[in-house]
Short mmCIF file of C-alpha atoms in Angstrom, two decimals:
data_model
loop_
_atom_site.label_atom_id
_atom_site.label_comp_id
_atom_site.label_asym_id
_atom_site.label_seq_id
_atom_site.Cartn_x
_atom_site.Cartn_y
_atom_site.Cartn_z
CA UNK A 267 44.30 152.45 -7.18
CA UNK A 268 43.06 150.63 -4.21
CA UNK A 269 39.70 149.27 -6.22
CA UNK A 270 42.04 147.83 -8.69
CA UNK A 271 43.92 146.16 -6.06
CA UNK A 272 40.54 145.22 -4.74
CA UNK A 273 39.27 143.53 -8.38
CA UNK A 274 42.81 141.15 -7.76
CA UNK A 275 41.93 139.83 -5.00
CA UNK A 276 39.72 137.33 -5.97
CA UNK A 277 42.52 135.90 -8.42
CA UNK A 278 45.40 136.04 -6.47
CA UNK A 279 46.55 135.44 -2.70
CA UNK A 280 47.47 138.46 -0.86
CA UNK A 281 51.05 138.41 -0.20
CA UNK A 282 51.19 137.98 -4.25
CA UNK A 283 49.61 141.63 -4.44
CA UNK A 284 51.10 143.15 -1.78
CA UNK A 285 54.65 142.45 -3.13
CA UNK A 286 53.84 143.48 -6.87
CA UNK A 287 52.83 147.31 -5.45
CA UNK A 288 55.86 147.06 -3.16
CA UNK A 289 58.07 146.46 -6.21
CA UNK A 290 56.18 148.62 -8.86
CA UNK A 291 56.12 152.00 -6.28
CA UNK A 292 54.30 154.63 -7.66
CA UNK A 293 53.00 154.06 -10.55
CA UNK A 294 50.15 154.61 -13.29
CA UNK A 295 46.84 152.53 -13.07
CA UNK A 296 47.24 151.18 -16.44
CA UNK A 297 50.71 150.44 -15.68
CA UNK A 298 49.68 147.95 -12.65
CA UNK A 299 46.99 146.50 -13.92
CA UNK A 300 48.97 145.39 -16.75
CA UNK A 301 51.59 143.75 -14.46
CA UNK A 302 49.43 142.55 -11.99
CA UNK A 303 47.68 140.94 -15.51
CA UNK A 304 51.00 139.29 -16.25
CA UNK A 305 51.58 138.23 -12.02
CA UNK A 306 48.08 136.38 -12.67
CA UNK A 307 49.17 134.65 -15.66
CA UNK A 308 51.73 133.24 -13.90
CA UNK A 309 50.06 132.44 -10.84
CA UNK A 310 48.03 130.55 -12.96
CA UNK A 311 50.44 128.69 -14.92
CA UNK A 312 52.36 127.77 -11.97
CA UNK A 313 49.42 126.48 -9.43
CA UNK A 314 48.99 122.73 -9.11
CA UNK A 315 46.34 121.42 -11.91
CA UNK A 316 43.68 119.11 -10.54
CA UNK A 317 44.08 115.67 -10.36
CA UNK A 318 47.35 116.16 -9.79
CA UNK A 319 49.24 113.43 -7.37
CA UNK A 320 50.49 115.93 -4.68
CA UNK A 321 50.57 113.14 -1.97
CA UNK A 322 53.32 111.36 -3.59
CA UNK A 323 54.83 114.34 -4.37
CA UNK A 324 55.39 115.02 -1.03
CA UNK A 325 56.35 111.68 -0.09
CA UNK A 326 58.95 111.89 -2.16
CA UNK A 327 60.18 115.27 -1.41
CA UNK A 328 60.29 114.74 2.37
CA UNK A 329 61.84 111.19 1.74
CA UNK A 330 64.64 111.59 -0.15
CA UNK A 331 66.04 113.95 2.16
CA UNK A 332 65.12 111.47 4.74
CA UNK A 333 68.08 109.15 2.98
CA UNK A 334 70.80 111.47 3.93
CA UNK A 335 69.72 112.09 7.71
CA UNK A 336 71.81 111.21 10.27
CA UNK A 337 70.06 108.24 11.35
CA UNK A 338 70.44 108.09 15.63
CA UNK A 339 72.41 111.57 16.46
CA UNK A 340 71.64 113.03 19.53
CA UNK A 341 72.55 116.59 19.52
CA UNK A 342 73.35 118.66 22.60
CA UNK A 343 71.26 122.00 22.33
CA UNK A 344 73.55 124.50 23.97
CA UNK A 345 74.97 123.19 27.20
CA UNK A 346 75.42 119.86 28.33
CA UNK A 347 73.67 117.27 30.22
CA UNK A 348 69.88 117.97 28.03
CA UNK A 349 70.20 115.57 24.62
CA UNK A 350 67.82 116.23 22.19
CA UNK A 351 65.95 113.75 19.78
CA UNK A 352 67.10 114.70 16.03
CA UNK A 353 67.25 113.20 12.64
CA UNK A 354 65.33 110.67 11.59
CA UNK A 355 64.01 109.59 14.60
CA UNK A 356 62.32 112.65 15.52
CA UNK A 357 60.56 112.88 11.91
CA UNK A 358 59.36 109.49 12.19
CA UNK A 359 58.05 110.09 15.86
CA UNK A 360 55.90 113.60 15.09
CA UNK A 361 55.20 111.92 11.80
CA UNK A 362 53.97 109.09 13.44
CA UNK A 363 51.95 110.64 15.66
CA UNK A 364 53.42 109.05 18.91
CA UNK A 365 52.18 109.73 22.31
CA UNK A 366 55.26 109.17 24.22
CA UNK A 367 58.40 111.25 23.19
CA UNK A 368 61.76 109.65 23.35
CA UNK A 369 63.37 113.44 24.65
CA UNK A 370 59.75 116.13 25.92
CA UNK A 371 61.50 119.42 25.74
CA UNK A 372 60.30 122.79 26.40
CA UNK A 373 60.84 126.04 25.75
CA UNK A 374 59.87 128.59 28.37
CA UNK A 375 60.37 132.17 27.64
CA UNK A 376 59.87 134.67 30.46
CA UNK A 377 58.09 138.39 30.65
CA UNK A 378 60.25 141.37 31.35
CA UNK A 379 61.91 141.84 33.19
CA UNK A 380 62.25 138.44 34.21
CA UNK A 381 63.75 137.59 30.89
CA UNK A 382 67.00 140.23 30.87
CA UNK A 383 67.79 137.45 33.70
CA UNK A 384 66.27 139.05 37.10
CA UNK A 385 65.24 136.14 39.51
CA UNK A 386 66.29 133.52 37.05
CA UNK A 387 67.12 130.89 39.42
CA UNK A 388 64.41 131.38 41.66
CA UNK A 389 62.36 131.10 39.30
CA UNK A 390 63.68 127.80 37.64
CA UNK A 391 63.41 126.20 40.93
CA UNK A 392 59.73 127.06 40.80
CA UNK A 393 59.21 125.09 37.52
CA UNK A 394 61.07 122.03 38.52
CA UNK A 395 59.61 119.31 39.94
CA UNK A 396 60.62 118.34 42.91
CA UNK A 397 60.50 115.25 45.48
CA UNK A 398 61.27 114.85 48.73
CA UNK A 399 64.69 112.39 47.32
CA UNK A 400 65.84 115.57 46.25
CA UNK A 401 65.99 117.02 49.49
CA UNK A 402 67.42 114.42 51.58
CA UNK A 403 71.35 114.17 52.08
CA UNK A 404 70.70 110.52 53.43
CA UNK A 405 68.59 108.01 54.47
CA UNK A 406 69.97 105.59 57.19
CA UNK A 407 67.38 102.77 58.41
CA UNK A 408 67.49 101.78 61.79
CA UNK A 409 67.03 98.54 62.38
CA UNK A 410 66.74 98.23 66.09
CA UNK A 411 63.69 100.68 66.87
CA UNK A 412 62.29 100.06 63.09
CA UNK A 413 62.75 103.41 62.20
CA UNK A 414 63.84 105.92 58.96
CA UNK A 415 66.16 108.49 59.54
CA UNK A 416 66.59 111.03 57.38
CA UNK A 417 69.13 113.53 56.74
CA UNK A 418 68.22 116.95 55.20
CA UNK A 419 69.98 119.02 53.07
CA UNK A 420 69.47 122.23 53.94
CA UNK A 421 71.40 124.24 51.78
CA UNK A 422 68.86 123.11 49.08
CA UNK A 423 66.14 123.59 51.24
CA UNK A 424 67.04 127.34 51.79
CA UNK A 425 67.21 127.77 47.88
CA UNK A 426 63.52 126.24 47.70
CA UNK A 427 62.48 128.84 50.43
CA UNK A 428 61.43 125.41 52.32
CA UNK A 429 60.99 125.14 56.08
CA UNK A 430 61.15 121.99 57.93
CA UNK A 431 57.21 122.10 58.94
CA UNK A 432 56.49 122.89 55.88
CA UNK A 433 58.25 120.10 54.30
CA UNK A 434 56.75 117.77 57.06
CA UNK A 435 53.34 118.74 56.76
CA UNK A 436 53.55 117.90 52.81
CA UNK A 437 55.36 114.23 53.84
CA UNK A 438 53.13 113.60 56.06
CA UNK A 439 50.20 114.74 53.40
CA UNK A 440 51.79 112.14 51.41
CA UNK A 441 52.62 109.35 53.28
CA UNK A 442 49.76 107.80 55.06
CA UNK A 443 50.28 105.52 58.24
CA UNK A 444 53.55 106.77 60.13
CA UNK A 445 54.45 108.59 63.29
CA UNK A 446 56.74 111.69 61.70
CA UNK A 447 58.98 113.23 64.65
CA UNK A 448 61.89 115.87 64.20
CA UNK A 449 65.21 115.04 65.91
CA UNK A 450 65.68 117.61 68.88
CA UNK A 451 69.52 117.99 68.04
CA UNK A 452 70.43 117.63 64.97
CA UNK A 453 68.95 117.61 61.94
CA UNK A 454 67.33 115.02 61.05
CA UNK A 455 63.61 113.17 60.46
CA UNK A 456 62.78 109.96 62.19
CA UNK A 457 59.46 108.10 60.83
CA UNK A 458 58.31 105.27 62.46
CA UNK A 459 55.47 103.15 61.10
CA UNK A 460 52.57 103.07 62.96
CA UNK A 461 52.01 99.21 64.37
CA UNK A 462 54.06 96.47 63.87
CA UNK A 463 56.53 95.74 60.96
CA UNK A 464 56.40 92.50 60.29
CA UNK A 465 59.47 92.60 57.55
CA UNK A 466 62.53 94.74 57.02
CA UNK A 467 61.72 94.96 53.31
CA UNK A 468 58.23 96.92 54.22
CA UNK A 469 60.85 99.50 55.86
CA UNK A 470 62.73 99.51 52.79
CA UNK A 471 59.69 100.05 50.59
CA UNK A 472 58.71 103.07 52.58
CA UNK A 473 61.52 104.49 52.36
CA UNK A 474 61.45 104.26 48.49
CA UNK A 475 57.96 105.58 48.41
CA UNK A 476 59.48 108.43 50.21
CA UNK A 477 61.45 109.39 48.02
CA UNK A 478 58.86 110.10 45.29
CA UNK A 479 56.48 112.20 47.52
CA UNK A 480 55.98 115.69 45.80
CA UNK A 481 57.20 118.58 47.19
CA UNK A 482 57.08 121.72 44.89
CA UNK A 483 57.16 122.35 41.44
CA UNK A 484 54.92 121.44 38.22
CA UNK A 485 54.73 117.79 37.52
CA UNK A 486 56.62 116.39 34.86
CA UNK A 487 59.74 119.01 34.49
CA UNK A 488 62.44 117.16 35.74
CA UNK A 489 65.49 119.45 34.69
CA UNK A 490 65.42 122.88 34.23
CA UNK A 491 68.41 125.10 32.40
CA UNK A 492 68.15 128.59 31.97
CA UNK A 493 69.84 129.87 28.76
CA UNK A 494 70.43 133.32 27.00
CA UNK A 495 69.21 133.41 23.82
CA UNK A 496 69.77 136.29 21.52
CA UNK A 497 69.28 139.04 24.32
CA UNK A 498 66.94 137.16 27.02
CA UNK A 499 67.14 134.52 29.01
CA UNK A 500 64.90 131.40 28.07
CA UNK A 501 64.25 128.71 30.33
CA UNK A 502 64.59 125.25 29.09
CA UNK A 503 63.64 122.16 30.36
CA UNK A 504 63.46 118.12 30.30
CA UNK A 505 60.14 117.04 30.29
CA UNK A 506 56.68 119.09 29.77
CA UNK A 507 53.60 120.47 31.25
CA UNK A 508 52.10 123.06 28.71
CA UNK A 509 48.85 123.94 30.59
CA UNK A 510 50.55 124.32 34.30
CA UNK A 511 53.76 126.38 33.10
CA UNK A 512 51.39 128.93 30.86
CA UNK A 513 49.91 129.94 34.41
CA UNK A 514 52.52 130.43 36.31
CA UNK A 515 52.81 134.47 36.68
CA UNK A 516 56.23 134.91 35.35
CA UNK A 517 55.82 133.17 31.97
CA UNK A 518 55.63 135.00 28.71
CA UNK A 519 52.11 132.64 27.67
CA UNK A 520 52.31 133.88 24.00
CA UNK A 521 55.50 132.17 23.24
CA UNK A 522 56.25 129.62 25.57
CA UNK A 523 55.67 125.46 23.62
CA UNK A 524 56.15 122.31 23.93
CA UNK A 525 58.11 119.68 21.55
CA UNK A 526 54.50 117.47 22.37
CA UNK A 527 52.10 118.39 19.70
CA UNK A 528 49.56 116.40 21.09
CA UNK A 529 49.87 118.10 24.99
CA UNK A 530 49.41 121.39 22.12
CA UNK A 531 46.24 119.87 20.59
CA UNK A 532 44.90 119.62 23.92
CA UNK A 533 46.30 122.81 25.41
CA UNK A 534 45.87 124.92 22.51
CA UNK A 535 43.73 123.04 20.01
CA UNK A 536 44.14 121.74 16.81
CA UNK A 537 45.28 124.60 14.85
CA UNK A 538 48.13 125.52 17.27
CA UNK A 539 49.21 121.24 16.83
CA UNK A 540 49.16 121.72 13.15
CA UNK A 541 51.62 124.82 13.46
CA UNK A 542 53.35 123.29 15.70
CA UNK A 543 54.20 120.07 13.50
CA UNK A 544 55.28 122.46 10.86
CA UNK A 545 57.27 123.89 12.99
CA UNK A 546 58.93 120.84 14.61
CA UNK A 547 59.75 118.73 10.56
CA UNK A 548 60.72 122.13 9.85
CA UNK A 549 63.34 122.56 12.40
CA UNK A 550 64.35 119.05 12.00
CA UNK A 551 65.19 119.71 8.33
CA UNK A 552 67.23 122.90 9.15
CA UNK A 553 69.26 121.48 11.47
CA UNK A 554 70.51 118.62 9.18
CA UNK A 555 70.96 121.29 6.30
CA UNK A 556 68.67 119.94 4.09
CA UNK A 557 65.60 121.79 2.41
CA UNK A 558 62.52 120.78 1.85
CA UNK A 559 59.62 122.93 -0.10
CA UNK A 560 57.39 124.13 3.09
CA UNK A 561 54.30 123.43 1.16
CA UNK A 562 54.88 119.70 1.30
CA UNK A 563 55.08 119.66 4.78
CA UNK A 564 52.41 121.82 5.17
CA UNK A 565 50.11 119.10 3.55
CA UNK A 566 51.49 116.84 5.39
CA UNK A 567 50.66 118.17 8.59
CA UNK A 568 47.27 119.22 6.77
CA UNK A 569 46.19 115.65 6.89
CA UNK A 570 47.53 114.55 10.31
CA UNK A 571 45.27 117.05 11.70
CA UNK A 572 41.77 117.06 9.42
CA UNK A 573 39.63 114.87 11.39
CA UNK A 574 39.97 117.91 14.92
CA UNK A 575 42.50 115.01 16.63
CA UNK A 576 46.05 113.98 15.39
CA UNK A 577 46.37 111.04 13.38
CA UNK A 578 49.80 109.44 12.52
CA UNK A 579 50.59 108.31 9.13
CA UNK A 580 49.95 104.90 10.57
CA UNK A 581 47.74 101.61 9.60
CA UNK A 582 46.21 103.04 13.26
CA UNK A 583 45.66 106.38 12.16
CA UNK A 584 45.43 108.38 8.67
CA UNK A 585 45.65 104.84 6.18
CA UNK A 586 42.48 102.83 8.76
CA UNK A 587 40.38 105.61 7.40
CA UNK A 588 41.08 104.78 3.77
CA UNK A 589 37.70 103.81 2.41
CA UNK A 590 38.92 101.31 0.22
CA UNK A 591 39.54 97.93 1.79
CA UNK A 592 42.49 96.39 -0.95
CA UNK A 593 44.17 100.46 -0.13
CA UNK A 594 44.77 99.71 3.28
CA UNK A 595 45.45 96.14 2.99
CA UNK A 596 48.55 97.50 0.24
CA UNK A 597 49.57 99.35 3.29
CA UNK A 598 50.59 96.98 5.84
CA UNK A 599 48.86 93.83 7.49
CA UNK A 600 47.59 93.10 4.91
CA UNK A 601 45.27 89.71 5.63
CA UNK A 602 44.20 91.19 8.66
CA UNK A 603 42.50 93.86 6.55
CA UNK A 604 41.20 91.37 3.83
CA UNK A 605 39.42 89.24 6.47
CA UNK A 606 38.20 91.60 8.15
CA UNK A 607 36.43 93.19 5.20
CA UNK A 608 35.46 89.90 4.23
CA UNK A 609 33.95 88.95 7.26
CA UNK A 610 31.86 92.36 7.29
CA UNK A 611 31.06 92.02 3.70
CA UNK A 612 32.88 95.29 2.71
CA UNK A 613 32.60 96.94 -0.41
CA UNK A 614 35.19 98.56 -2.61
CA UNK A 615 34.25 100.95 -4.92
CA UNK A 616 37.51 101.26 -6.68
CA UNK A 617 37.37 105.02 -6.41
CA UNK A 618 41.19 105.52 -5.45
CA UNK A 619 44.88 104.94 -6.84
CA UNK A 620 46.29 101.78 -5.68
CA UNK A 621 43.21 99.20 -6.11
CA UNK A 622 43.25 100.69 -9.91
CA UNK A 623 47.05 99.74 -9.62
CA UNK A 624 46.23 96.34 -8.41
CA UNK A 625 43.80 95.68 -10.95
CA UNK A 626 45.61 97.11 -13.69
CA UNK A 627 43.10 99.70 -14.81
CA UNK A 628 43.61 103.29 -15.65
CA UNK A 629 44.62 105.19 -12.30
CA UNK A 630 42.12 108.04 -11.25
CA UNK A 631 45.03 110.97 -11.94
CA UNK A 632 45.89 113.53 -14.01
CA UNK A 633 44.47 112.36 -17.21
CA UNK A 634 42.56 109.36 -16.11
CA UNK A 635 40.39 111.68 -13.46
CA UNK A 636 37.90 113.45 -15.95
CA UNK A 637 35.21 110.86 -17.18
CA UNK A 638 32.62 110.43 -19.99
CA UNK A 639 28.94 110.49 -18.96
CA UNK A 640 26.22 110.21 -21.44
CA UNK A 641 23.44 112.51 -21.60
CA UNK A 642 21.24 109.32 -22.61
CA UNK A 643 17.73 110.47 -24.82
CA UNK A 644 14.92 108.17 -24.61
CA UNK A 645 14.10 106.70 -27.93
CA UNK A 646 11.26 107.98 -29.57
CA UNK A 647 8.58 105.39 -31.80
CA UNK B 298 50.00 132.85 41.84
CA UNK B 299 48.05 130.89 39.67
CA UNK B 300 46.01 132.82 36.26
CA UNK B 301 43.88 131.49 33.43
CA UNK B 302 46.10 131.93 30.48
CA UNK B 303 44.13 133.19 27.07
CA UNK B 304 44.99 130.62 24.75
CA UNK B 305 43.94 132.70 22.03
CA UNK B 306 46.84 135.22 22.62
CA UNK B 307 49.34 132.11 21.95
CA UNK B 308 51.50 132.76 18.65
CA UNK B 309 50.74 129.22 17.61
CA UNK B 310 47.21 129.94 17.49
CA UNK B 311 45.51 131.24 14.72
CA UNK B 312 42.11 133.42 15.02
CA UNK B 313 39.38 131.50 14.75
CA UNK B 314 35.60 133.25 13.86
CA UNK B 315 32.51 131.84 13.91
CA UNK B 316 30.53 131.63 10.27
CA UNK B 317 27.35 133.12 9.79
CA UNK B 318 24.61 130.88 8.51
CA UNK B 319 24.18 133.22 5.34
CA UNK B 320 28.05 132.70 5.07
CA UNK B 321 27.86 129.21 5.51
CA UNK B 322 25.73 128.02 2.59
CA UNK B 323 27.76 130.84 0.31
CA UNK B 324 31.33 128.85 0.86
CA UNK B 325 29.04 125.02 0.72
CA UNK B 326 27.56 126.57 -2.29
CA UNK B 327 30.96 127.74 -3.51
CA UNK B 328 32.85 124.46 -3.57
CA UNK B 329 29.61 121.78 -4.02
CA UNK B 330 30.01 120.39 -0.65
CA UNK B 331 28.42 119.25 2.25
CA UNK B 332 29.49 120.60 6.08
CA UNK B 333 30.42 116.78 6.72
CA UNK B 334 33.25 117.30 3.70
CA UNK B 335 34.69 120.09 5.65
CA UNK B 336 38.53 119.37 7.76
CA UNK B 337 36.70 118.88 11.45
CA UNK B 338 37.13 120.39 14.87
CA UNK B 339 36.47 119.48 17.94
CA UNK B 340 33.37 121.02 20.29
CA UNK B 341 35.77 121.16 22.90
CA UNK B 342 39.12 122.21 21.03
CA UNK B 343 40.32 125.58 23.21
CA UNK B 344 40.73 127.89 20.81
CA UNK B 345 36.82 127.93 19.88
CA UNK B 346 35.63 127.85 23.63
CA UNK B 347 35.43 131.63 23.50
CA UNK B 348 33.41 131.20 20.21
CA UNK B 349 30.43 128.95 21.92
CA UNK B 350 29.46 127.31 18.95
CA UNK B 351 27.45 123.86 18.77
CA UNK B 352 28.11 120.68 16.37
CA UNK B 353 27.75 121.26 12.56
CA UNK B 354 28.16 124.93 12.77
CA UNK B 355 31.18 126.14 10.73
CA UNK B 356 34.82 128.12 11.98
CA UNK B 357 36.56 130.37 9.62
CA UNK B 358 40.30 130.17 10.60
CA UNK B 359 42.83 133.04 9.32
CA UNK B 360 46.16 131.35 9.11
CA UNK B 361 49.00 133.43 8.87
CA UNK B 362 50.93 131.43 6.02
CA UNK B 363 54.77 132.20 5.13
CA UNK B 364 54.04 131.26 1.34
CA UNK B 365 50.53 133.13 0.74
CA UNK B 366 50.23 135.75 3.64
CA UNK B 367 46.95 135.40 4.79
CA UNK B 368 45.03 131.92 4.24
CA UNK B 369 41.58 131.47 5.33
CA UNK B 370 40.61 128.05 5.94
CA UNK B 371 36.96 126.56 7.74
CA UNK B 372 36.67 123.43 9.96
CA UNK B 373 33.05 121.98 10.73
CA UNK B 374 32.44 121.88 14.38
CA UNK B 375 32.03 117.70 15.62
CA UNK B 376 32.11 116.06 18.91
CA UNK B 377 34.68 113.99 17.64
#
């Protein structure tokens, strides 16, 4: 049985095998090689033939659908306050290849038994990011002594597990140049800059720069929302930091992701991006109800990701590495590309679809892929 | 507090295996190609920093695909 199965293998993908024994149960060995003969056949008939156009397949199997998206919907995911890039937008942006995300989302899922919802809050407060502004009921400036006073809010100190010399010791890491004294009463901060200010607005300034001085956290979350999902709790956030959350003790670092392919790429290489944009068109699609054949997205994300980096479907990235010089110019910018070849002296072999278009010569598909070449004898006297 | 994380344990990441010369020139022989034809990767992508391979060897990557089961699939190794 198994060395029949084994003699398959070579002609058909695995999951093709595996689900013609699960269907056939017990049966004789003439009886499955017979229907794995007739699960070849139509393997066969039904796999792509060369030279076919599967690019524009795909374009137009993930664009029409593309017509019918919503085109600028934000969508709340779950609770309030956290929008979420959908639609169109979002398949032009991972399609695109952009660096900078219109809504960087994560998805943070926790170890046990952290995730049945022990700790929760503590340990969303860990994640987020946060400044000194966040910890300061008020700032008051006083004019006459050329001082900042600040207020402190020490409820949400307590809930950070902060103390006040802590906290000082960090401000004072992070603000070069003042004189940082507690209040012996109540509760408050004064800073005074060392030497003279010359200028109210230099107070003001400090006091802004204040404000941003880091505190606790990982960089870059700026909202944090825990959330059950199906039986645990999963923390989600605004904003991402792949690489800092996946070593933080309490994080489940098989599962946890980012919406950022490219922070994946670098956190968790190429393969993991290319999953990961599958993934993300994928979602997109369900969301809006449509349906799109996997396999075309598949190749799409195939491409994005062939050269190790991601490459947007772009004049910047996937179409400037066209080889043909009238291909990219058909694409967009189009004199820019034409004088630059020209000034380069570029040559265009003619190898690909749309310069045969241009020219109006027989297009390098289908049909018009397999050519003639002469075995050419040498006449004999 | 703070751990190194094993990237290769992340769902999103396939496993990725090192080819063996004699392998190699078998799957260059089998599709009449040269390494530099192969889909790339980089030197310095994570998931192969366990491997320790150098520039122009080749990575055998076993996707886990949701329309064929298992896939295998090889990247050349480039700096990019």
């Amino acid at each position: 049985m198994d060395d029949i199965i084994q003699e398959y293998e070579e002609k058909l993908p695995q999951r093709l095998i595996d689900l013609a024994v699960e269907k056939l149960g017990k049966t004789s060995q003439k009886k499955l090689r017979e229907a794995l003969d007739r699960v070849v056949e139509e393997y066969d008939a039904s796999c792509i033939d060369p030279g076919e156009s599967v690019g524009l397949v795909s374009a137009e199997s993930i664009g029409e659908p593309g017509t019918q998206m919503t085109l600028n919907t934000f969508h709340f995911a779950g609770v309030a306050e956290m929008n979420v890039t959908m639609g169109l937008p979002r398949i032009i942006e991972i399609l695109d290849g952009r660096k900078e995300l219109s809504t960087p989302m994560m998805e943070i899922y926790l170890k046990k038994p952290f995730n049945q919802g022990k700790n929760i809050k503590e340990n969303a407060l860990l994640i987020k990011e946060t400044l000194f502004g966040d910890l300061v009921q008020e700032f008051q400036i006083n004019i006459a002594e050329s001082a900042i006073e600040v207020t402190l809010d020490l409820k949400k100190m307590e809930a950070l597990g902060m103390s006040k010399a802590k906290l000082m010791n960090l401000l004072s890491k992070g603000i070069k140049g003042v004189n940082l004294k507690e209040h012996k009463e109540k509760n408050m901060l004064i800073l005074k800059p060392r030497g003279k200010v010359e200028e109210l607005n230099d107070l003001y300034r400090l006091k802004e720069k204040m404000k941003g001085v880091y505190l606790s956290g990982i960089k870059g979350i700026e909202l944090v929302l825990p959330v059950k999902q199906g039986d645990e709790f999963v923390i989600r956030t605004k904003g991402t930091n792949l690489k800092d959350v996946l070593e933080l003790d309490f994080v489940d670092e098989t599962r946890t992701s980012t919406n950022d392919v490219f922070e994946i790429a670098d956190v968790l290489g190429i393969e993991a991006a290319r999953q990961s944009i599958i993934n993300e068109v994928l979602n997109v699609m369900e969301a809006q109800g449509l349906n799109v054949d996997l396999r075309h997205i598949m190749l799409v994300a195939d491409t994005m990701c062939v050269t190790g980096q991601i490459r947007g479907i772009t004049r910047y990235g996937v179409v400037s590495e066209k080889a043909s010089v009238l291909a990219r110019a058909s694409f967009e910018t189009p004199i820019k590309h034409i004088i630059n070849a020209s000034l380069t002296g570029e040559v265009d072999n003619l190898n690909s679809v749309v310069e045969n278009v241009m020219l109006n010569q027989p297009v390098p598909i289908g049909t018009g892929l397999p050519q003639l070449r002469v075995k050419a004898k040498k006449e004999s006297k | 507090m703070k751990k190194k994380f094993d990237v290769t344990k992340h769902q999103l990441v396939p496993k990725h295996l090192k080819v063996s010369e004699k392998e190699k020139a078998e799957l260059l022989k089998r599709y009449n190609i040269t390494v530099k034809e192969l889909p790339k990767i980089l030197v310095d992508d994570s998931a192969i920093e366990h491997l320790e391979v150098k520039v122009d060897d080749v990575v055998k990557i076993i996707r886990q695909s949701p329309t064929a089961g298992e896939v295998l699939f090889y990247r050349c190794v480039t700096n990019g």
